Amino acid sequence: MPPSSAKAVIEFRGVSKRYGVGAVGLDQATFAVDRGEFVFLVGATGSGKSTLMRLLIKELEPDAGMIRVAGHDLAEIVRNRVPYYRRNLGVVFQDFKLLPNRTVHDNVAYALQVTGRTRREIRDKVPDILRLTGLSTKLHNFPDELSGGEQQRVSIARAFVNHPPLLLADEPTGNLDPETSIGIMQLLYRINRTGTTVLVATHDQTMVDKMRRRVIELREGRVVRDEATGLYTRDESTREFALRLRNDAPQAPEHL
Amino acid sequence: MPPSSAKAVIEFRGVSKRYGVGAVGLDQATFAVDRGEFVFLVGATGSGKSTLMRLLIKELEPDAGMIRVAGHDLAEIVRNRVPYYRRNLGVVFQDFKLLPNRTVHDNVAYALQVTGRTRREIRDKVPDILRLTGLSTKLHNFPDELSGGEQQRVSIARAFVNHPPLLLADEPTGNLDPETSIGIMQLLYRINRTGTTVLVATHDQTMVDKMRRRVIELREGRVVRDEATGLYTRDESTREFALRLRNDAPQAPEHL
Amino acid sequence: MRLSFFLREALRSMRRNAVPSFAAMATVLVTMLMLGLFIPVVQATTGAANSVRKRVLVDVYLKTSAKPADVARVQTLLHKTPHVGKLEYVSRDAAYAQQRKAHPDLYKLLGANPLPDTFRVTPDNPDNALALQRALAPPAAAGGVVPIDESIAVVKNRKTDTQKILTVTNMVKVTTAVLALVLISASVLLIANTIRLSMFARKREVEVMKLVGATDWFIRWPFVIEGTILGALGALGAVVLLGLGKVLVLDRFFHGITSVSAPHTVPFAALIAIVLAGGVAVSALGSGISLRRFLRV
Amino acid sequence: MRLSFFLREALRSMRRNAVPSFAAMATVLVTMLMLGLFIPVVQATTGAANSVRKRVLVDVYLKTSAKPADVARVQTLLHKTPHVGKLEYVSRDAAYAQQRKAHPDLYKLLGANPLPDTFRVTPDNPDNALALQRALAPPAAAGGVVPIDESIAVVKNRKTDTQKILTVTNMVKVTTAVLALVLISASVLLIANTIRLSMFARKREVEVMKLVGATDWFIRWPFVIEGTILGALGALGAVVLLGLGKVLVLDRFFHGITSVSAPHTVPFAALIAIVLAGGVAVSALGSGISLRRFLRV
Ligand SMILES: Nc1ncnc2c1ncn2[C@@H]1O[C@H](COP(=O)(O)OP(=O)(O)OP(=O)(O)O)[C@@H](O)[C@H]1O
Ligand SMILES: Nc1ncnc2c1ncn2[C@@H]1O[C@H](COP(=O)(O)OP(=O)(O)OP(=O)(O)O)[C@@H](O)[C@H]1O
Ligand SMILES: [Mg+2]
Ligand SMILES: [Mg+2]
């Protein structure tokens, strides 16, 4: 095993997770993600993407192996420190996990309130992020009054609002139309450019192809591919990035 | 207004649905779907696709306009006849709507049990449809023990198992990887070929482009486009169909 | 097939919803236990109050000078007086013999028989005791009372505190009735409440069932069966605890006493039947009714 | 800021979860109403039983031939006897005067004073009445009893049924104690149950909060506050109903009687305090504790 690189934000070493009999969540997954990277997690359904995310937020415990985040072994975080650990992560859940009794605004504000932010800060930040995700008109709706895509965007807004150093997004565009998806990807890219490490699980092959970022592929819980797809351009501006995403077909290397 | 065609399975005439203040569900939607058609419903998030579906299953009542299904005006179906009406529809819900206390098998079987099918029929049909949707190994799992894509496939299996004359699918491939999506689309196509009318709401532009079926586009509740995209080939075999879908780029008309 | 399907559904639901199922059962158990404890207590209290009231007597003492003819006349008179229930004649000799047997030491001290002939009148209804006394010895214009026959010396209540007995027993009866009513309605309310809550937890489930094409009764039957089973289990638990209580506490420590002091208690078998039927009925009905709200999808 | 945030959260939650909130409140109301009704009843019953027990006396009748010296000797003797509480001497003249006043008509019939000098002995504890009687008149080897002093004619219990009074009142006290215990534990159980159920309905919500980084206490405080408010509202409702009951029923129909027959009842203010405090405490604690299960995510 190679020694863990000091600047790795996420480090999986031989992590396995089995659910009951037969169901494999993860199987000997080993990889590391550096600070500031943008990584896609792909794989067929049931290949273990969500399991990996749930292990990262310590919703599940691995059966074997070690997970380190920002140098800390997750197994060593005691129960009552877990909330403080989770505050460093922004998570977009595959099933959104919105609080049904709170409005859109309050759902997003909750992520700030748990960390004890003042009302002023909340008044500053929440409307901003809601505008970015295109939810300004839905401020006072409850989750069951939103369309699927709108709920997904609330989940995204909640994950972003804290400006966490590590962002996990499980299928953030599964319920979004292509145009909105590009908007969200643009947002992810912008956040990534400010230094945030981003891990995105997705099925959107077109998007992955166009983004040309590092891709980790899982198959039945195993890491079967881990490569930076060709032309990895960190210094592209957000606008250039969006332009490129909107270009229909995956083309040969362009204005690099 | 043109007279309603006799063979229309679904007919919307000036249907509007408004949620509270501001939120437009549908706005003067008028269209008709013939028996045996395969129709895509597209549009940005919040454009009213799910609203249209929910009106069709009489989960919501329209504010204005008339909806006819198989010649019956939905407004005239009395409350205690609604269950019998719904049994003629297969519905894939955007949020799956699985019964949390039932296993995969029992969730699918429930759709047969409500119509009073015998246990023998259930024993015949359920494992079949679960094999088709690739869920044979998850028979005895509960929904919260499934990955997102697996849950979605359970919802699809439940909608198909009855062989309903009308199939509504709201984002049936949102949580599926491209390969599984093609499998599901193949299944939809096969069902359509047996005479079932199929209405699919989707964001998957690539899929819509490749399928070359009729597309109805909504924007803020209005029908802004309603066209059969080019080459509408009803007599294609399922295998040819799948082959064509797997072909990466949308190409010029091929072996027609 | 239908029934067995509904039954299997009910069992599945209980297994999968352990928390609300257990809660509903516990509520039935606790309330039925309370009822099962209070019913005999209430009955015993009312019985005791009634037997105390039965002891309300009006004694008519004749003058010591009364002749047998006077006695006969008074008896006829008493028979015609309204509110007179039972009439018992105790001759002075009989009274003396009776008293001497009861208090031999004390009566040894007495010389001649000081007791008069007496009629013990039981009013037709204890509440009429005072009216009866007034009828037999109406107040005179001059003050005091004058008995209606010259041979009557005094008309007295057995105890001077008849009035007190009457009001106290009345109060006891009203109180126990109110308590019983409160307890029964409280039980119904509490059980209905719990069931409503456990239905609420499954609101989503019911909505989905409706969307898939289930009729109201198709959804309702398993819930009603579940309610019946849970109610029966809870009531059974209560009955078992009551039985244990009876055997371990009542029969052991109050052996022989209960039968003496609480003869009006319902028999244990009837109590069990009441508790069981009550628990089951309330739960089954509660389940069926609470569901109505959520069926309106 | 923190407290006001938690308070707002609690209020929002009550508004959005009307069904479980109302259910919890109703449960507190009903159980506290029951408690509020039963506490005074239990107290009154126990009080009545105690006052009946206080009337258990042992009468020591002296012989009519007893001289003052004999009386003095017996008095000294009695003072030394164990279990003797209060000692009251009633001379035969005093007894005669008293009796004649109570039953003037009856005593007119008597000639000379038939009554002896008497000591009325109150045992130190009603339960010792029989032991005391035995001590003063131990059974003789020849059968019968022989008083410990030759001047004593008879040693008697005021009522011949002391034994019965004792067992009945004992039973009443035990029964009410058991009922009170059952009722209190039932209330706690029922409230805890309801709260557990309404927590259960929000299990998902709590799980999401944890995943978003909320600490246990951050999640718990609003629930505890909500429990407190609901408990207070329920208890308040019970208190209002109790007050209405007192004013409309008790004070009107039992005017003057309650104070006579139930002097040991807790004052109404204390009752209110108990009901309020009980409701609030049980609900708040219940909310805090029920939540623990769901916090283990
Ligand atoms: N709680 C559970 N109990 C049992 N099996 C589970 C549980 N959760 C997940 N699984 C199984 O583990 C495997 C991996 O699931 P996971 O949710 O990680 O897949 P995924 O890659 O996120 O899939 P998708 O793209 O469909 O969301 C699946 O086969 C799933 O059935
Ligand atoms: N119950 C409701 N109350 C208020 N507004 C609602 C409600 N349901 C839907 N809406 C609004 O109606 C509009 C249309 O919603 P709908 O769910 O039909 O969109 P959609 O086309 O299905 O979107 P998506 O692709 O995101 O699922 C949205 O703006 C949504 O916010
Ligand atoms: Mg997943
Ligand atoms: Mg939708």
PDB file of N, CA and C in Angstrom, chain A residues 23 43-46 94 138 147-150 153 171 174-178 180 203 205-206, chain B residues 23 43-46 94 138 147-150 153 171 174-178 180 203 205-206:
ATOM      1  N   ALA A  23     -25.997  -8.927  -0.337  1.00  0.00           N
ATOM      2  CA  ALA A  23     -25.925  -7.565  -0.845  1.00  0.00           C
ATOM      3  C   ALA A  23     -24.578  -6.929  -0.517  1.00  0.00           C
ATOM      4  N   GLY A  43     -21.229   4.413 -12.132  1.00  0.00           N
ATOM      5  CA  GLY A  43     -21.450   2.975 -11.971  1.00  0.00           C
ATOM      6  C   GLY A  43     -22.924   2.670 -12.108  1.00  0.00           C
ATOM      7  N   ALA A  44     -23.197   1.407 -12.463  1.00  0.00           N
ATOM      8  CA  ALA A  44     -24.594   0.994 -12.642  1.00  0.00           C
ATOM      9  C   ALA A  44     -25.367   1.176 -11.342  1.00  0.00           C
ATOM     10  N   THR A  45     -26.699   1.050 -11.408  1.00  0.00           N
ATOM     11  CA  THR A  45     -27.445   1.154 -10.163  1.00  0.00           C
ATOM     12  C   THR A  45     -27.082  -0.021  -9.282  1.00  0.00           C
ATOM     13  N   GLY A  46     -27.000   0.262  -7.988  1.00  0.00           N
ATOM     14  CA  GLY A  46     -26.658  -0.773  -7.031  1.00  0.00           C
ATOM     15  C   GLY A  46     -25.184  -1.088  -6.986  1.00  0.00           C
ATOM     16  N   GLN A  94     -29.609  11.551  -2.386  1.00  0.00           N
ATOM     17  CA  GLN A  94     -30.307  11.052  -3.567  1.00  0.00           C
ATOM     18  C   GLN A  94     -31.820  11.195  -3.415  1.00  0.00           C
ATOM     19  N   LYS A 138     -40.104  30.183  -4.600  1.00  0.00           N
ATOM     20  CA  LYS A 138     -40.676  29.066  -3.835  1.00  0.00           C
ATOM     21  C   LYS A 138     -40.311  29.136  -2.352  1.00  0.00           C
ATOM     22  N   SER A 147     -42.149  20.625  -7.162  1.00  0.00           N
ATOM     23  CA  SER A 147     -41.925  19.580  -8.151  1.00  0.00           C
ATOM     24  C   SER A 147     -40.654  18.833  -7.771  1.00  0.00           C
ATOM     25  N   GLY A 148     -40.463  17.651  -8.368  1.00  0.00           N
ATOM     26  CA  GLY A 148     -39.297  16.851  -8.054  1.00  0.00           C
ATOM     27  C   GLY A 148     -37.999  17.627  -8.208  1.00  0.00           C
ATOM     28  N   GLY A 149     -37.871  18.321  -9.325  1.00  0.00           N
ATOM     29  CA  GLY A 149     -36.641  19.072  -9.572  1.00  0.00           C
ATOM     30  C   GLY A 149     -36.432  20.186  -8.564  1.00  0.00           C
ATOM     31  N   GLU A 150     -37.517  20.803  -8.158  1.00  0.00           N
ATOM     32  CA  GLU A 150     -37.392  21.874  -7.172  1.00  0.00           C
ATOM     33  C   GLU A 150     -36.926  21.332  -5.827  1.00  0.00           C
ATOM     34  N   ARG A 153     -33.312  20.768  -5.976  1.00  0.00           N
ATOM     35  CA  ARG A 153     -32.524  21.997  -5.860  1.00  0.00           C
ATOM     36  C   ARG A 153     -32.476  22.530  -4.434  1.00  0.00           C
ATOM     37  N   GLU A 171     -26.341  12.004  -7.129  1.00  0.00           N
ATOM     38  CA  GLU A 171     -27.306  12.237  -8.208  1.00  0.00           C
ATOM     39  C   GLU A 171     -27.928  13.625  -8.136  1.00  0.00           C
ATOM     40  N   GLY A 174     -30.496  14.196 -11.168  1.00  0.00           N
ATOM     41  CA  GLY A 174     -31.362  13.112 -11.633  1.00  0.00           C
ATOM     42  C   GLY A 174     -32.763  13.576 -11.992  1.00  0.00           C
ATOM     43  N   ASN A 175     -33.278  14.601 -11.326  1.00  0.00           N
ATOM     44  CA  ASN A 175     -34.624  15.065 -11.590  1.00  0.00           C
ATOM     45  C   ASN A 175     -34.653  16.411 -12.305  1.00  0.00           C
ATOM     46  N   LEU A 176     -33.494  16.782 -12.885  1.00  0.00           N
ATOM     47  CA  LEU A 176     -33.436  18.104 -13.505  1.00  0.00           C
ATOM     48  C   LEU A 176     -33.340  17.988 -15.014  1.00  0.00           C
ATOM     49  N   ASP A 177     -33.925  18.975 -15.700  1.00  0.00           N
ATOM     50  CA  ASP A 177     -33.812  19.004 -17.154  1.00  0.00           C
ATOM     51  C   ASP A 177     -32.400  19.425 -17.535  1.00  0.00           C
ATOM     52  N   PRO A 178     -31.981  19.176 -18.767  1.00  0.00           N
ATOM     53  CA  PRO A 178     -30.589  19.419 -19.163  1.00  0.00           C
ATOM     54  C   PRO A 178     -30.139  20.841 -18.860  1.00  0.00           C
ATOM     55  N   THR A 180     -31.198  23.077 -16.602  1.00  0.00           N
ATOM     56  CA  THR A 180     -31.007  23.288 -15.166  1.00  0.00           C
ATOM     57  C   THR A 180     -29.807  22.499 -14.673  1.00  0.00           C
ATOM     58  N   HIS A 203     -25.359   9.445 -12.954  1.00  0.00           N
ATOM     59  CA  HIS A 203     -25.591   8.535 -14.072  1.00  0.00           C
ATOM     60  C   HIS A 203     -25.525   9.281 -15.391  1.00  0.00           C
ATOM     61  N   GLN A 205     -24.118  10.307 -18.185  1.00  0.00           N
ATOM     62  CA  GLN A 205     -22.891  10.018 -18.925  1.00  0.00           C
ATOM     63  C   GLN A 205     -22.463  11.211 -19.768  1.00  0.00           C
ATOM     64  N   THR A 206     -23.445  11.861 -20.408  1.00  0.00           N
ATOM     65  CA  THR A 206     -23.140  13.014 -21.251  1.00  0.00           C
ATOM     66  C   THR A 206     -22.384  14.066 -20.451  1.00  0.00           C
TER      67      THR A 206
ATOM     68  N   ALA B  23     -48.332  29.818  -8.205  1.00  0.00           N
ATOM     69  CA  ALA B  23     -47.818  28.578  -8.771  1.00  0.00           C
ATOM     70  C   ALA B  23     -48.778  28.019  -9.828  1.00  0.00           C
ATOM     71  N   GLY B  43     -39.993  19.095 -20.699  1.00  0.00           N
ATOM     72  CA  GLY B  43     -40.131  20.457 -20.199  1.00  0.00           C
ATOM     73  C   GLY B  43     -39.231  20.649 -19.000  1.00  0.00           C
ATOM     74  N   ALA B  44     -38.892  21.922 -18.743  1.00  0.00           N
ATOM     75  CA  ALA B  44     -37.999  22.237 -17.636  1.00  0.00           C
ATOM     76  C   ALA B  44     -38.631  21.796 -16.326  1.00  0.00           C
ATOM     77  N   THR B  45     -37.860  21.808 -15.233  1.00  0.00           N
ATOM     78  CA  THR B  45     -38.460  21.428 -13.955  1.00  0.00           C
ATOM     79  C   THR B  45     -39.501  22.466 -13.584  1.00  0.00           C
ATOM     80  N   GLY B  46     -40.581  21.997 -13.010  1.00  0.00           N
ATOM     81  CA  GLY B  46     -41.660  22.896 -12.597  1.00  0.00           C
ATOM     82  C   GLY B  46     -42.560  23.314 -13.738  1.00  0.00           C
ATOM     83  N   GLN B  94     -42.804   9.735  -9.719  1.00  0.00           N
ATOM     84  CA  GLN B  94     -41.481  10.356  -9.692  1.00  0.00           C
ATOM     85  C   GLN B  94     -40.766  10.057  -8.375  1.00  0.00           C
ATOM     86  N   LYS B 138     -33.501  -9.151  -5.316  1.00  0.00           N
ATOM     87  CA  LYS B 138     -33.920  -8.248  -4.235  1.00  0.00           C
ATOM     88  C   LYS B 138     -35.345  -8.522  -3.767  1.00  0.00           C
ATOM     89  N   SER B 147     -31.112   0.489  -3.385  1.00  0.00           N
ATOM     90  CA  SER B 147     -30.505   1.701  -3.925  1.00  0.00           C
ATOM     91  C   SER B 147     -31.599   2.479  -4.651  1.00  0.00           C
ATOM     92  N   GLY B 148     -31.304   3.749  -4.942  1.00  0.00           N
ATOM     93  CA  GLY B 148     -32.289   4.596  -5.605  1.00  0.00           C
ATOM     94  C   GLY B 148     -32.822   3.972  -6.889  1.00  0.00           C
ATOM     95  N   GLY B 149     -31.887   3.479  -7.712  1.00  0.00           N
ATOM     96  CA  GLY B 149     -32.298   2.907  -8.991  1.00  0.00           C
ATOM     97  C   GLY B 149     -33.151   1.664  -8.817  1.00  0.00           C
ATOM     98  N   GLU B 150     -32.836   0.884  -7.794  1.00  0.00           N
ATOM     99  CA  GLU B 150     -33.620  -0.327  -7.552  1.00  0.00           C
ATOM    100  C   GLU B 150     -35.048   0.031  -7.133  1.00  0.00           C
ATOM    101  N   ARG B 153     -36.970   0.918 -10.115  1.00  0.00           N
ATOM    102  CA  ARG B 153     -37.382  -0.233 -10.911  1.00  0.00           C
ATOM    103  C   ARG B 153     -38.543  -0.986 -10.268  1.00  0.00           C
ATOM    104  N   GLU B 171     -40.636  10.353 -15.053  1.00  0.00           N
ATOM    105  CA  GLU B 171     -39.193  10.227 -14.867  1.00  0.00           C
ATOM    106  C   GLU B 171     -38.786   8.803 -14.530  1.00  0.00           C
ATOM    107  N   GLY B 174     -34.795   8.491 -14.105  1.00  0.00           N
ATOM    108  CA  GLY B 174     -34.028   9.565 -13.449  1.00  0.00           C
ATOM    109  C   GLY B 174     -32.911   9.050 -12.580  1.00  0.00           C
ATOM    110  N   ASN B 175     -33.108   7.863 -11.972  1.00  0.00           N
ATOM    111  CA  ASN B 175     -32.082   7.349 -11.070  1.00  0.00           C
ATOM    112  C   ASN B 175     -31.364   6.146 -11.652  1.00  0.00           C
ATOM    113  N   LEU B 176     -31.476   5.975 -12.977  1.00  0.00           N
ATOM    114  CA  LEU B 176     -30.881   4.785 -13.581  1.00  0.00           C
ATOM    115  C   LEU B 176     -29.687   5.153 -14.446  1.00  0.00           C
ATOM    116  N   ASP B 177     -28.728   4.252 -14.493  1.00  0.00           N
ATOM    117  CA  ASP B 177     -27.571   4.473 -15.356  1.00  0.00           C
ATOM    118  C   ASP B 177     -27.994   4.238 -16.800  1.00  0.00           C
ATOM    119  N   PRO B 178     -27.223   4.739 -17.766  1.00  0.00           N
ATOM    120  CA  PRO B 178     -27.640   4.672 -19.182  1.00  0.00           C
ATOM    121  C   PRO B 178     -28.014   3.266 -19.630  1.00  0.00           C
ATOM    122  N   THR B 180     -29.114   0.620 -17.882  1.00  0.00           N
ATOM    123  CA  THR B 180     -30.391   0.203 -17.312  1.00  0.00           C
ATOM    124  C   THR B 180     -31.530   1.009 -17.926  1.00  0.00           C
ATOM    125  N   HIS B 203     -36.554  13.918 -18.534  1.00  0.00           N
ATOM    126  CA  HIS B 203     -35.579  14.980 -18.785  1.00  0.00           C
ATOM    127  C   HIS B 203     -34.454  14.475 -19.673  1.00  0.00           C
ATOM    128  N   GLN B 205     -32.823  14.021 -22.506  1.00  0.00           N
ATOM    129  CA  GLN B 205     -32.911  14.546 -23.865  1.00  0.00           C
ATOM    130  C   GLN B 205     -32.357  13.547 -24.879  1.00  0.00           C
ATOM    131  N   THR B 206     -31.245  12.918 -24.515  1.00  0.00           N
ATOM    132  CA  THR B 206     -30.614  11.956 -25.416  1.00  0.00           C
ATOM    133  C   THR B 206     -31.600  10.850 -25.771  1.00  0.00           C
TER     134      THR B 206
END
